[in-house]
């Protein structure tokens, strides 16, 4: 909270000695509107100008060089474990003076436990455990102010969602260039997220990719490796929060300054608001313009069946971008939640609200376009478990976007939004638990195959058999359409035997299995399908 400069300059006596207490951040600048910052993190080791900053910078650069050697252009395996250990050691060295030494052994044990899955095999799950082990260990050893579970969870979210951006802010802060810092603060998020959205839209839309390819930059990339520069920037931004630890939190303002700070609250502040109204406004304007391009193209070519350029097929345009567009919508939802946080300045803005509504509407249309793209793909290549799951996931994403708008319009809290999403997810899972997806997939694939409909792809009998006994009615139809095949009949017999074992005892009885068995028992015994009476699983060795 800003206070008058003279009062800040004369308030040195309100700070305790640096050797025994936290540092009060009083920037003493003459003829400046910059005031004391009482919202500085309580666990900070100091600002970017403290004496340890060069050492921390050297450690961060060394770790970035190690990341380059381990990861750039190479596959990831045990290298992830080595890098995690290096980051933990670098963090320990950089924050040695502020460590909670009693928690170091516990943090080390947690780190070793989290590295075991990555040593076994590196995958998404083991990466998650590495991330959790590093963050929890850092929280235990450096954060003295958070004891409740909710506070610790919020601190971890801040570490990974806000922490990476602090590297760029601190790097600019070293040079102490106010104009550059202000411009960087308000444009960094729009440019970075805008670049990510452009990448996703290009990967989803061959028409946009064609337009981008026309802007050929020549051979510049052969002289300067842009990929490696970006790799270093990302690596430093990920490493920096573990080296220059700054847990967010509010510090109690001395009572003697409360009244003066309240009087000065209306004065303009010199602080750079990294995610303030100016940043959010620029982001929403840029994002709406980017999404408008994709929206117009989808309306024209996907929904309106307009004529595409000769070198781009309609199938390529329709089938390519379902999944990248869903990732785009999820990132957009996360940005809206962060920008329109309850009580934040953007939530009360009459300019930002319409831009948010417009952007969410474009994202909902984006999700609907993704559903249409996936539907067109399924019409050609038939259904699978993953495609059914993708349909359900896309519907949930669209409902989540609508609920975000409802939260903003109804002025509800994030707890209300979480409850609404949990209710929606629970209801969806409950309905899905009552649907026989194996039978649905099998029936759809047989009915829309080339054998049955005269167009499309041939029936994938291996996939039908992998669906289990619930696919038996569809398998019977498929065998009848393809004609007698001893191998297929034998494999069908194995599924029948599996079904009979499942219904042999009342303990394993289920209504779905009972319905299937009843359908198999009343099956017509015509000459066309007389091979149903062949010995069960006769060709098990085939």
Short mmCIF file of C-alpha atoms in Angstrom, two decimals:
data_model
loop_
_atom_site.label_atom_id
_atom_site.label_comp_id
_atom_site.label_asym_id
_atom_site.label_seq_id
_atom_site.Cartn_x
_atom_site.Cartn_y
_atom_site.Cartn_z
CA UNK A 1 0.00 0.00 0.00
CA UNK A 2 1.57 3.38 -0.98
CA UNK A 3 2.44 6.02 1.64
CA UNK A 4 3.93 9.53 1.29
CA UNK A 5 7.62 9.54 0.42
CA UNK A 6 8.69 11.72 3.33
CA UNK A 7 6.93 9.46 5.78
CA UNK A 8 8.60 6.44 4.19
CA UNK A 9 12.01 8.11 4.39
CA UNK A 10 11.48 9.06 8.04
CA UNK A 11 10.07 5.65 8.98
CA UNK A 12 13.38 3.84 9.16
CA UNK A 13 13.01 3.49 12.90
CA UNK A 14 9.88 1.37 12.43
CA UNK A 15 12.01 -1.38 10.86
CA UNK A 16 13.75 -3.90 13.04
CA UNK A 17 17.41 -4.65 12.67
CA UNK A 18 18.13 -6.66 9.50
CA UNK A 19 20.12 -9.23 11.44
CA UNK A 20 17.17 -10.21 13.61
CA UNK A 21 14.08 -9.42 11.57
CA UNK A 22 12.70 -9.20 8.09
CA UNK A 23 13.63 -6.21 6.00
CA UNK A 24 11.11 -3.39 5.56
CA UNK A 25 11.08 -2.41 1.95
CA UNK A 26 11.32 1.40 1.96
CA UNK A 27 12.53 2.63 -1.43
CA UNK A 28 14.01 6.05 -0.59
CA UNK A 29 13.71 8.13 -3.73
CA UNK A 30 13.47 11.86 -3.90
CA UNK A 31 10.68 13.44 -5.94
CA UNK A 32 9.18 10.06 -6.61
CA UNK A 33 5.72 8.65 -6.18
CA UNK A 34 7.10 5.25 -5.22
CA UNK A 35 6.13 4.37 -1.68
CA UNK A 36 6.88 1.68 0.85
CA UNK A 37 5.77 -1.78 -0.11
CA UNK A 38 4.07 -3.53 2.79
CA UNK A 39 2.81 -6.37 0.62
CA UNK A 40 6.29 -7.68 0.02
CA UNK A 41 6.67 -11.38 0.69
CA UNK A 42 7.47 -12.09 4.28
CA UNK A 43 9.87 -14.85 3.37
CA UNK A 44 11.93 -12.86 0.93
CA UNK A 45 15.61 -12.92 1.34
CA UNK A 46 15.67 -9.41 -0.08
CA UNK A 47 15.18 -7.53 -3.28
CA UNK A 48 17.05 -8.08 -6.49
CA UNK A 49 19.62 -5.58 -5.31
CA UNK A 50 20.74 -7.53 -2.24
CA UNK A 51 24.25 -8.85 -1.84
CA UNK A 52 23.41 -12.44 -2.72
CA UNK A 53 21.84 -11.60 -6.07
CA UNK A 54 25.05 -12.11 -8.13
CA UNK A 55 25.61 -15.49 -6.48
CA UNK A 56 22.03 -16.54 -7.18
CA UNK A 57 22.37 -15.38 -10.78
CA UNK A 58 25.52 -17.49 -11.22
CA UNK A 59 23.78 -20.55 -9.75
CA UNK A 60 20.76 -20.06 -12.02
CA UNK A 61 22.98 -19.71 -15.11
CA UNK A 62 24.92 -22.83 -14.15
CA UNK A 63 21.69 -24.81 -13.78
CA UNK A 64 20.42 -23.48 -17.12
CA UNK A 65 23.67 -24.62 -18.75
CA UNK A 66 23.20 -28.04 -17.15
CA UNK A 67 19.62 -28.17 -18.50
CA UNK A 68 20.92 -27.32 -21.97
CA UNK A 69 23.48 -30.12 -21.77
CA UNK A 70 20.97 -32.65 -20.41
CA UNK A 71 17.83 -31.88 -22.40
CA UNK A 72 18.34 -29.76 -25.52
CA UNK A 73 18.16 -32.09 -28.51
CA UNK A 74 18.15 -35.21 -26.34
CA UNK A 75 15.56 -37.60 -24.99
CA UNK A 76 14.54 -37.35 -21.35
CA UNK A 77 15.13 -40.18 -18.91
CA UNK A 78 17.50 -40.34 -15.92
CA UNK A 79 18.56 -36.80 -16.92
CA UNK A 80 15.35 -35.50 -15.29
CA UNK A 81 16.37 -37.05 -11.97
CA UNK A 82 19.89 -35.59 -12.22
CA UNK A 83 18.53 -32.14 -12.97
CA UNK A 84 16.04 -32.28 -10.09
CA UNK A 85 18.86 -33.12 -7.68
CA UNK A 86 20.94 -30.26 -9.11
CA UNK A 87 18.07 -27.80 -8.68
CA UNK A 88 17.57 -28.93 -5.08
CA UNK A 89 21.29 -28.50 -4.31
CA UNK A 90 21.37 -25.10 -6.02
CA UNK A 91 18.34 -23.94 -4.05
CA UNK A 92 19.94 -25.17 -0.83
CA UNK A 93 23.15 -23.28 -1.57
CA UNK A 94 21.44 -20.05 -2.66
CA UNK A 95 19.12 -19.89 0.37
CA UNK A 96 21.46 -21.30 3.01
CA UNK A 97 21.07 -18.29 5.32
CA UNK A 98 17.26 -18.51 5.51
CA UNK A 99 16.76 -22.29 5.65
CA UNK A 100 14.69 -24.01 8.32
CA UNK A 101 17.43 -26.50 9.12
CA UNK A 102 15.14 -28.81 11.06
CA UNK A 103 13.12 -29.44 7.90
CA UNK A 104 16.06 -30.12 5.56
CA UNK A 105 16.21 -33.85 6.26
CA UNK A 106 12.45 -34.23 5.78
CA UNK A 107 12.59 -32.27 2.54
CA UNK A 108 15.50 -34.42 1.33
CA UNK A 109 13.60 -37.61 2.12
CA UNK A 110 10.56 -36.35 0.22
CA UNK A 111 12.74 -35.43 -2.75
CA UNK A 112 14.32 -38.88 -2.88
CA UNK A 113 10.89 -40.48 -2.63
CA UNK A 114 9.61 -38.29 -5.47
CA UNK A 115 12.58 -39.17 -7.69
CA UNK A 116 12.06 -42.94 -7.49
CA UNK A 117 9.30 -43.07 -10.19
CA UNK A 118 11.43 -40.95 -12.56
CA UNK A 119 14.40 -43.26 -12.04
CA UNK A 120 12.13 -46.20 -12.88
CA UNK A 121 10.71 -44.53 -16.00
CA UNK A 122 10.23 -40.93 -17.02
CA UNK A 123 6.62 -40.17 -17.92
CA UNK A 124 3.90 -37.68 -17.05
CA UNK A 125 3.23 -39.28 -13.67
CA UNK A 126 6.89 -39.35 -12.61
CA UNK A 127 7.31 -35.74 -13.77
CA UNK A 128 4.39 -34.78 -11.55
CA UNK A 129 6.08 -36.39 -8.55
CA UNK A 130 9.34 -34.55 -9.30
CA UNK A 131 7.51 -31.23 -9.45
CA UNK A 132 5.64 -31.92 -6.22
CA UNK A 133 8.75 -33.13 -4.40
CA UNK A 134 10.77 -30.04 -5.35
CA UNK A 135 8.01 -27.59 -4.49
CA UNK A 136 7.03 -29.22 -1.18
CA UNK A 137 10.68 -29.47 -0.16
CA UNK A 138 11.19 -25.78 -0.95
CA UNK A 139 8.06 -24.89 1.00
CA UNK A 140 9.16 -26.85 4.05
CA UNK A 141 12.65 -25.38 4.17
CA UNK A 142 12.10 -21.72 3.26
CA UNK A 143 8.55 -20.70 4.15
CA UNK A 144 8.07 -19.98 7.84
CA UNK A 145 4.69 -18.24 7.61
CA UNK A 146 2.35 -20.90 6.25
CA UNK A 147 1.03 -23.68 8.40
CA UNK A 148 -2.48 -24.32 7.08
CA UNK A 149 -3.06 -26.68 4.17
CA UNK A 150 -4.92 -24.05 2.13
CA UNK A 151 -2.12 -21.52 2.59
CA UNK A 152 0.50 -24.04 1.52
CA UNK A 153 -1.52 -25.04 -1.55
CA UNK A 154 -1.87 -21.37 -2.52
CA UNK A 155 1.88 -20.89 -2.06
CA UNK A 156 2.63 -23.85 -4.37
CA UNK A 157 0.25 -22.48 -7.00
CA UNK A 158 2.01 -19.12 -6.74
CA UNK A 159 5.40 -20.84 -7.13
CA UNK A 160 4.51 -22.48 -10.45
CA UNK A 161 1.99 -20.03 -11.92
CA UNK A 162 3.56 -16.70 -10.95
CA UNK A 163 7.11 -17.66 -10.01
CA UNK A 164 8.44 -18.25 -13.56
CA UNK A 165 7.50 -14.71 -14.56
CA UNK A 166 9.52 -13.20 -11.70
CA UNK A 167 12.79 -14.01 -13.44
CA UNK A 168 12.07 -11.58 -16.26
CA UNK A 169 10.81 -8.93 -13.84
CA UNK A 170 13.92 -9.28 -11.65
CA UNK A 171 16.22 -9.29 -14.68
CA UNK A 172 14.75 -6.00 -15.85
CA UNK A 173 14.80 -4.66 -12.29
CA UNK A 174 18.59 -5.01 -12.15
CA UNK A 175 19.00 -2.24 -14.70
CA UNK A 176 16.53 0.02 -12.88
CA UNK A 177 14.91 1.36 -16.03
CA UNK A 178 11.39 2.48 -15.02
CA UNK A 179 10.03 2.96 -18.54
CA UNK A 180 11.39 -0.38 -19.74
CA UNK A 181 10.10 -2.12 -16.64
CA UNK A 182 6.63 -0.65 -17.09
CA UNK A 183 6.42 -1.59 -20.76
CA UNK A 184 7.77 -5.05 -20.09
CA UNK A 185 5.35 -5.61 -17.23
CA UNK A 186 2.22 -4.73 -19.19
CA UNK A 187 3.21 -6.42 -22.47
CA UNK A 188 5.04 -9.55 -21.37
CA UNK A 189 1.98 -11.67 -20.60
CA UNK A 190 0.04 -10.58 -23.73
CA UNK A 191 3.00 -11.33 -26.00
CA UNK A 192 3.96 -14.66 -24.43
CA UNK A 193 0.42 -16.03 -24.17
CA UNK A 194 -0.39 -14.57 -27.58
CA UNK A 195 2.57 -16.49 -29.03
CA UNK A 196 1.34 -19.70 -27.40
CA UNK A 197 -2.15 -19.16 -28.82
CA UNK A 198 -0.72 -18.46 -32.27
CA UNK A 199 1.26 -21.71 -32.11
CA UNK A 200 -1.82 -23.71 -31.11
CA UNK A 201 -4.03 -22.07 -33.75
CA UNK A 202 -1.41 -22.67 -36.45
CA UNK A 203 -1.13 -26.34 -35.46
CA UNK A 204 -4.94 -26.62 -35.61
CA UNK A 205 -5.56 -24.74 -38.86
CA UNK A 206 -3.71 -25.55 -42.11
CA UNK A 207 -4.96 -22.30 -43.64
CA UNK A 208 -3.27 -20.17 -40.96
CA UNK A 209 -0.17 -22.35 -41.29
CA UNK A 210 -0.08 -21.58 -44.99
CA UNK A 211 -0.30 -17.84 -44.33
CA UNK A 212 2.52 -18.04 -41.77
CA UNK A 213 4.69 -20.04 -44.18
CA UNK A 214 4.43 -17.20 -46.70
CA UNK A 215 6.31 -14.99 -44.20
CA UNK A 216 9.63 -16.76 -44.83
CA UNK A 217 12.32 -15.27 -42.57
CA UNK A 218 15.13 -16.53 -44.79
CA UNK A 219 18.25 -18.14 -43.38
CA UNK A 220 18.44 -16.16 -40.14
CA UNK A 221 17.79 -19.30 -38.11
CA UNK A 222 20.98 -20.84 -39.49
CA UNK A 223 23.04 -18.14 -37.78
CA UNK A 224 21.10 -17.71 -34.55
CA UNK A 225 19.39 -20.69 -32.92
CA UNK A 226 16.09 -19.22 -31.82
CA UNK A 227 15.07 -22.54 -30.32
CA UNK A 228 18.08 -22.60 -28.00
CA UNK A 229 17.51 -18.99 -26.92
CA UNK A 230 13.91 -19.80 -26.07
CA UNK A 231 15.04 -22.95 -24.27
CA UNK A 232 17.39 -20.93 -22.06
CA UNK A 233 14.69 -18.36 -21.34
CA UNK A 234 12.23 -21.05 -20.29
CA UNK A 235 14.88 -22.91 -18.28
CA UNK A 236 15.90 -19.77 -16.37
CA UNK A 237 12.28 -18.83 -15.68
CA UNK A 238 11.61 -22.30 -14.23
CA UNK A 239 14.84 -22.41 -12.20
CA UNK A 240 14.71 -18.86 -10.82
CA UNK A 241 11.83 -19.32 -8.30
CA UNK A 242 13.84 -22.08 -6.60
CA UNK A 243 16.98 -19.93 -6.41
CA UNK A 244 15.56 -16.51 -5.54
CA UNK A 245 12.79 -17.65 -3.22
CA UNK A 246 9.98 -15.16 -2.74
CA UNK A 247 6.80 -16.50 -1.19
CA UNK A 248 3.84 -14.20 -1.68
CA UNK A 249 2.09 -12.94 1.40
CA UNK A 250 0.98 -9.81 3.13
CA UNK A 251 2.91 -8.17 5.94
CA UNK A 252 1.21 -6.34 8.75
CA UNK A 253 1.54 -2.59 8.36
CA UNK A 254 2.78 -0.69 11.43
CA UNK A 255 -0.14 1.02 13.17
CA UNK A 256 1.63 4.38 13.04
CA UNK A 257 1.50 4.36 9.24
CA UNK A 258 -1.98 2.96 8.70
CA UNK A 259 -3.78 6.30 8.66
CA UNK A 260 -1.20 7.98 6.43
CA UNK A 261 -1.25 5.05 4.02
CA UNK A 262 -5.04 5.19 3.84
CA UNK A 263 -4.89 8.90 2.98
CA UNK A 264 -2.33 8.24 0.27
CA UNK A 265 -4.25 5.32 -1.21
CA UNK A 266 -5.67 7.42 -4.00
CA UNK A 267 -2.25 8.59 -5.14
CA UNK A 268 -0.72 6.96 -8.23
CA UNK A 269 1.75 4.22 -7.46
CA UNK A 270 5.06 3.79 -9.17
CA UNK A 271 5.01 0.02 -8.81
CA UNK A 272 4.73 -2.11 -11.91
CA UNK A 273 1.59 -4.18 -11.68
CA UNK A 274 2.67 -7.33 -13.51
CA UNK A 275 -0.88 -8.64 -13.83
CA UNK A 276 -2.92 -5.50 -13.37
CA UNK A 277 -5.71 -3.87 -15.32
CA UNK A 278 -3.38 -2.56 -18.03
CA UNK A 279 -1.91 -6.01 -18.68
CA UNK A 280 -5.31 -7.73 -18.66
CA UNK A 281 -6.82 -5.13 -21.00
CA UNK A 282 -4.01 -5.47 -23.54
CA UNK A 283 -4.16 -9.26 -23.29
CA UNK A 284 -7.90 -9.44 -23.90
CA UNK A 285 -7.76 -7.10 -26.89
CA UNK A 286 -4.92 -9.10 -28.47
CA UNK A 287 -6.48 -12.49 -27.69
CA UNK A 288 -9.88 -11.48 -29.04
CA UNK A 289 -8.27 -10.40 -32.31
CA UNK A 290 -6.32 -13.67 -32.59
CA UNK A 291 -9.35 -15.81 -31.82
CA UNK A 292 -11.49 -13.77 -34.20
CA UNK A 293 -9.33 -15.03 -37.09
CA UNK A 294 -9.95 -18.65 -36.12
CA UNK A 295 -13.65 -17.97 -35.48
CA UNK A 296 -14.19 -16.35 -38.89
CA UNK A 297 -12.35 -19.20 -40.64
CA UNK A 298 -14.37 -21.86 -38.81
CA UNK A 299 -17.67 -20.11 -39.55
CA UNK A 300 -16.76 -19.79 -43.22
CA UNK A 301 -15.13 -23.13 -43.96
CA UNK A 302 -16.23 -25.56 -41.24
CA UNK A 303 -19.82 -24.47 -40.64
CA UNK A 304 -20.49 -22.65 -43.93
CA UNK A 305 -18.77 -25.13 -46.30
CA UNK A 306 -17.01 -22.33 -48.20
CA UNK A 307 -14.53 -23.31 -50.91
CA UNK A 308 -11.01 -23.85 -49.59
CA UNK A 309 -7.81 -23.11 -51.53
CA UNK A 310 -6.89 -25.83 -54.02
CA UNK A 311 -3.92 -27.12 -52.03
CA UNK A 312 -5.94 -27.62 -48.79
CA UNK A 313 -8.52 -30.37 -48.61
CA UNK A 314 -11.71 -30.07 -46.60
CA UNK A 315 -10.84 -33.26 -44.71
CA UNK A 316 -7.45 -31.83 -43.71
CA UNK A 317 -9.07 -28.62 -42.45
CA UNK A 318 -11.81 -30.42 -40.54
CA UNK A 319 -9.85 -33.28 -38.98
CA UNK A 320 -6.66 -31.59 -37.92
CA UNK A 321 -7.34 -29.27 -35.02
CA UNK A 322 -9.76 -30.81 -32.52
CA UNK A 323 -7.27 -31.42 -29.71
CA UNK A 324 -5.08 -28.27 -30.06
CA UNK A 325 -8.21 -26.13 -29.95
CA UNK A 326 -9.29 -27.77 -26.68
CA UNK A 327 -5.87 -26.98 -25.17
CA UNK A 328 -6.35 -23.41 -26.36
CA UNK A 329 -9.75 -23.20 -24.65
CA UNK A 330 -8.31 -24.56 -21.38
CA UNK A 331 -5.52 -21.97 -21.37
CA UNK A 332 -8.09 -19.28 -22.08
CA UNK A 333 -10.22 -20.44 -19.15
CA UNK A 334 -7.21 -20.30 -16.83
CA UNK A 335 -6.42 -16.75 -17.92
CA UNK A 336 -10.01 -15.61 -17.37
CA UNK A 337 -10.03 -17.08 -13.86
CA UNK A 338 -6.77 -15.33 -13.01
CA UNK A 339 -7.84 -12.02 -14.55
CA UNK A 340 -11.36 -11.92 -13.09
CA UNK A 341 -10.42 -13.01 -9.59
CA UNK A 342 -12.99 -11.98 -6.97
CA UNK A 343 -12.30 -8.53 -5.61
CA UNK A 344 -9.65 -7.80 -8.23
CA UNK A 345 -9.56 -4.49 -10.12
CA UNK A 346 -10.39 -6.12 -13.45
CA UNK A 347 -13.63 -7.61 -12.11
CA UNK A 348 -15.04 -4.12 -11.54
CA UNK A 349 -13.94 -2.73 -14.90
CA UNK A 350 -16.73 -1.88 -17.34
CA UNK A 351 -14.30 -2.18 -20.25
CA UNK A 352 -12.77 -5.55 -19.36
CA UNK A 353 -16.04 -7.37 -18.63
CA UNK A 354 -17.42 -7.15 -22.21
CA UNK A 355 -14.04 -8.25 -23.57
CA UNK A 356 -14.08 -11.27 -21.25
CA UNK A 357 -17.62 -12.20 -22.32
CA UNK A 358 -16.65 -11.88 -25.99
CA UNK A 359 -13.55 -14.01 -25.52
CA UNK A 360 -15.38 -16.73 -23.60
CA UNK A 361 -18.06 -16.78 -26.32
CA UNK A 362 -15.35 -17.28 -28.93
CA UNK A 363 -13.87 -20.09 -26.85
CA UNK A 364 -17.25 -21.81 -26.55
CA UNK A 365 -17.58 -21.61 -30.34
CA UNK A 366 -14.03 -22.96 -30.56
CA UNK A 367 -15.03 -25.97 -28.46
CA UNK A 368 -18.14 -26.54 -30.57
CA UNK A 369 -15.95 -26.43 -33.67
CA UNK A 370 -13.68 -29.01 -32.06
CA UNK A 371 -16.67 -31.26 -31.41
CA UNK A 372 -17.75 -30.89 -35.04
CA UNK A 373 -14.22 -31.65 -36.25
CA UNK A 374 -14.07 -34.79 -34.10
CA UNK A 375 -17.54 -35.84 -35.29
CA UNK A 376 -16.46 -35.52 -38.92
CA UNK A 377 -13.35 -37.54 -38.12
CA UNK A 378 -15.39 -40.26 -36.43
CA UNK A 379 -17.74 -40.46 -39.40
CA UNK A 380 -14.77 -41.56 -41.50
CA UNK A 381 -12.54 -43.45 -39.06
CA UNK A 382 -15.24 -44.72 -36.64
CA UNK A 383 -15.31 -44.67 -32.83
CA UNK A 384 -12.74 -45.64 -30.21
CA UNK A 385 -12.59 -45.34 -26.44
CA UNK A 386 -10.37 -42.28 -26.70
CA UNK A 387 -12.67 -40.54 -29.17
CA UNK A 388 -15.66 -41.10 -26.89
CA UNK A 389 -13.63 -39.72 -23.98
CA UNK A 390 -12.67 -36.74 -26.14
CA UNK A 391 -16.34 -35.99 -26.88
CA UNK A 392 -17.17 -36.06 -23.17
CA UNK A 393 -14.13 -33.95 -22.28
CA UNK A 394 -15.03 -31.30 -24.86
CA UNK A 395 -18.56 -31.02 -23.51
CA UNK A 396 -17.16 -30.61 -19.99
CA UNK A 397 -14.80 -27.86 -21.19
CA UNK A 398 -17.70 -26.00 -22.81
CA UNK A 399 -19.77 -26.29 -19.62
CA UNK A 400 -16.79 -25.08 -17.60
CA UNK A 401 -16.50 -21.97 -19.77
CA UNK A 402 -20.20 -21.26 -19.33
CA UNK A 403 -19.86 -21.67 -15.56
CA UNK A 404 -16.98 -19.18 -15.54
CA UNK A 405 -19.23 -16.60 -17.18
CA UNK A 406 -21.98 -17.44 -14.68
CA UNK A 407 -19.56 -16.84 -11.81
CA UNK A 408 -18.61 -13.43 -13.18
CA UNK A 409 -22.20 -12.37 -13.93
CA UNK A 410 -23.60 -13.61 -10.62
CA UNK A 411 -20.61 -12.24 -8.68
CA UNK A 412 -19.89 -15.59 -7.08
CA UNK A 413 -16.68 -16.78 -5.46
CA UNK A 414 -14.17 -19.27 -6.85
CA UNK A 415 -15.44 -21.76 -4.25
CA UNK A 416 -18.85 -21.59 -5.93
CA UNK A 417 -17.21 -22.22 -9.30
CA UNK A 418 -15.29 -25.21 -7.95
CA UNK A 419 -18.45 -26.68 -6.44
CA UNK A 420 -20.38 -26.16 -9.67
CA UNK A 421 -17.67 -27.86 -11.71
CA UNK A 422 -17.45 -30.74 -9.25
CA UNK A 423 -21.22 -31.23 -9.43
CA UNK A 424 -21.07 -31.19 -13.22
CA UNK A 425 -18.18 -33.65 -13.27
CA UNK A 426 -19.88 -35.95 -10.77
CA UNK A 427 -23.13 -35.94 -12.72
CA UNK A 428 -21.23 -36.68 -15.94
CA UNK A 429 -19.33 -39.56 -14.39
CA UNK A 430 -22.57 -40.95 -12.93
CA UNK A 431 -24.27 -40.92 -16.33
CA UNK A 432 -21.19 -42.45 -17.96
CA UNK A 433 -21.19 -45.26 -15.41
CA UNK A 434 -24.66 -46.27 -16.68
CA UNK A 435 -23.72 -46.27 -20.38
CA UNK A 436 -22.46 -49.44 -22.06
CA UNK A 437 -19.75 -47.73 -24.10
CA UNK A 438 -18.27 -50.99 -25.43
CA UNK A 439 -21.61 -51.92 -27.00
CA UNK A 440 -22.16 -48.36 -28.28
CA UNK A 441 -18.74 -48.24 -29.93
CA UNK A 442 -19.10 -51.69 -31.47
CA UNK A 443 -22.62 -51.05 -32.81
CA UNK A 444 -21.60 -47.69 -34.29
CA UNK A 445 -18.49 -49.09 -35.96
CA UNK A 446 -20.37 -51.99 -37.55
CA UNK A 447 -23.31 -49.86 -38.68
CA UNK A 448 -21.06 -47.19 -40.27
CA UNK A 449 -18.46 -49.54 -41.79
CA UNK A 450 -17.92 -50.12 -45.48
CA UNK A 451 -19.40 -53.62 -45.18
CA UNK A 452 -22.72 -52.27 -43.85
CA UNK A 453 -23.03 -48.77 -45.33
CA UNK A 454 -21.05 -49.17 -48.54
CA UNK A 455 -18.68 -46.30 -47.61
CA UNK A 456 -16.15 -45.47 -44.95
CA UNK A 457 -13.46 -47.81 -43.65
CA UNK A 458 -13.54 -51.57 -43.24
CA UNK A 459 -14.43 -53.04 -39.87
CA UNK A 460 -11.44 -53.39 -37.56
CA UNK A 461 -12.26 -56.83 -36.17
CA UNK A 462 -9.26 -56.83 -33.84
CA UNK A 463 -10.54 -53.69 -32.17
CA UNK A 464 -14.07 -55.11 -31.92
CA UNK A 465 -12.76 -58.20 -30.12
CA UNK A 466 -10.69 -55.99 -27.79
CA UNK A 467 -13.93 -54.37 -26.54
CA UNK A 468 -14.85 -57.60 -24.73
CA UNK A 469 -18.03 -59.65 -24.44
CA UNK A 470 -20.30 -56.60 -24.52
CA UNK A 471 -19.42 -56.23 -28.20
CA UNK A 472 -20.72 -59.73 -29.04
CA UNK A 473 -24.00 -58.61 -30.68
CA UNK A 474 -22.09 -56.27 -32.98
CA UNK A 475 -19.46 -58.94 -33.62
CA UNK A 476 -22.21 -61.36 -34.70
CA UNK A 477 -23.44 -58.78 -37.22
CA UNK A 478 -19.90 -58.12 -38.45
CA UNK A 479 -19.20 -61.84 -39.00
CA UNK A 480 -22.50 -62.19 -40.85
CA UNK A 481 -21.56 -59.25 -43.10
CA UNK A 482 -18.07 -60.55 -43.82
CA UNK A 483 -19.12 -64.15 -44.34
CA UNK A 484 -17.93 -67.30 -42.57
CA UNK A 485 -14.38 -67.09 -41.21
CA UNK A 486 -13.20 -69.90 -38.95
CA UNK A 487 -10.70 -67.64 -37.11
CA UNK A 488 -13.31 -64.98 -36.34
CA UNK A 489 -15.85 -67.58 -35.20
CA UNK A 490 -13.26 -69.15 -32.92
CA UNK A 491 -12.33 -65.78 -31.39
CA UNK A 492 -16.02 -65.05 -30.90
CA UNK A 493 -16.32 -68.36 -29.06
CA UNK A 494 -13.63 -67.25 -26.63
CA UNK A 495 -15.66 -64.13 -25.80
CA UNK A 496 -18.77 -66.25 -25.31
CA UNK A 497 -16.85 -68.48 -22.92
CA UNK A 498 -15.64 -65.40 -21.05
CA UNK A 499 -19.21 -64.16 -20.79
CA UNK A 500 -20.45 -67.51 -19.50
CA UNK A 501 -17.79 -67.55 -16.79
CA UNK A 502 -18.80 -64.04 -15.74
CA UNK A 503 -22.43 -65.09 -15.28
CA UNK A 504 -21.81 -68.57 -13.85
CA UNK A 505 -22.13 -67.48 -10.21
CA UNK A 506 -24.69 -65.21 -8.59
CA UNK A 507 -21.82 -63.40 -6.88
CA UNK A 508 -20.60 -62.00 -10.22
CA UNK A 509 -24.11 -61.20 -11.47
CA UNK A 510 -24.61 -57.80 -13.08
CA UNK A 511 -27.61 -56.34 -14.85
CA UNK A 512 -25.53 -55.48 -17.93
CA UNK A 513 -24.14 -59.01 -18.20
CA UNK A 514 -27.62 -60.42 -17.62
CA UNK A 515 -29.02 -58.36 -20.50
CA UNK A 516 -26.20 -59.50 -22.76
CA UNK A 517 -26.71 -63.16 -21.85
CA UNK A 518 -30.42 -62.86 -22.47
CA UNK A 519 -29.74 -61.35 -25.91
CA UNK A 520 -27.36 -64.18 -26.74
CA UNK A 521 -29.83 -66.84 -25.53
CA UNK A 522 -32.68 -65.60 -27.74
CA UNK A 523 -30.42 -65.27 -30.78
CA UNK A 524 -32.06 -66.72 -33.94
CA UNK A 525 -30.66 -70.05 -35.10
CA UNK A 526 -30.97 -69.53 -38.85
CA UNK A 527 -28.76 -71.12 -41.45
CA UNK A 528 -27.03 -67.80 -42.02
CA UNK A 529 -25.58 -67.78 -38.54
CA UNK A 530 -25.60 -71.47 -37.73
CA UNK A 531 -21.88 -71.21 -37.02
CA UNK A 532 -22.88 -69.68 -33.63
CA UNK A 533 -23.35 -73.27 -32.42
CA UNK A 534 -19.72 -74.23 -33.08
CA UNK A 535 -17.63 -75.39 -30.11
CA UNK A 536 -16.65 -72.57 -27.81
CA UNK A 537 -13.12 -71.18 -28.22
CA UNK A 538 -12.20 -74.02 -30.58
CA UNK A 539 -9.43 -71.99 -32.17
CA UNK A 540 -7.80 -70.67 -29.02
CA UNK A 541 -4.37 -71.48 -30.44
CA UNK A 542 -5.03 -69.60 -33.68
#
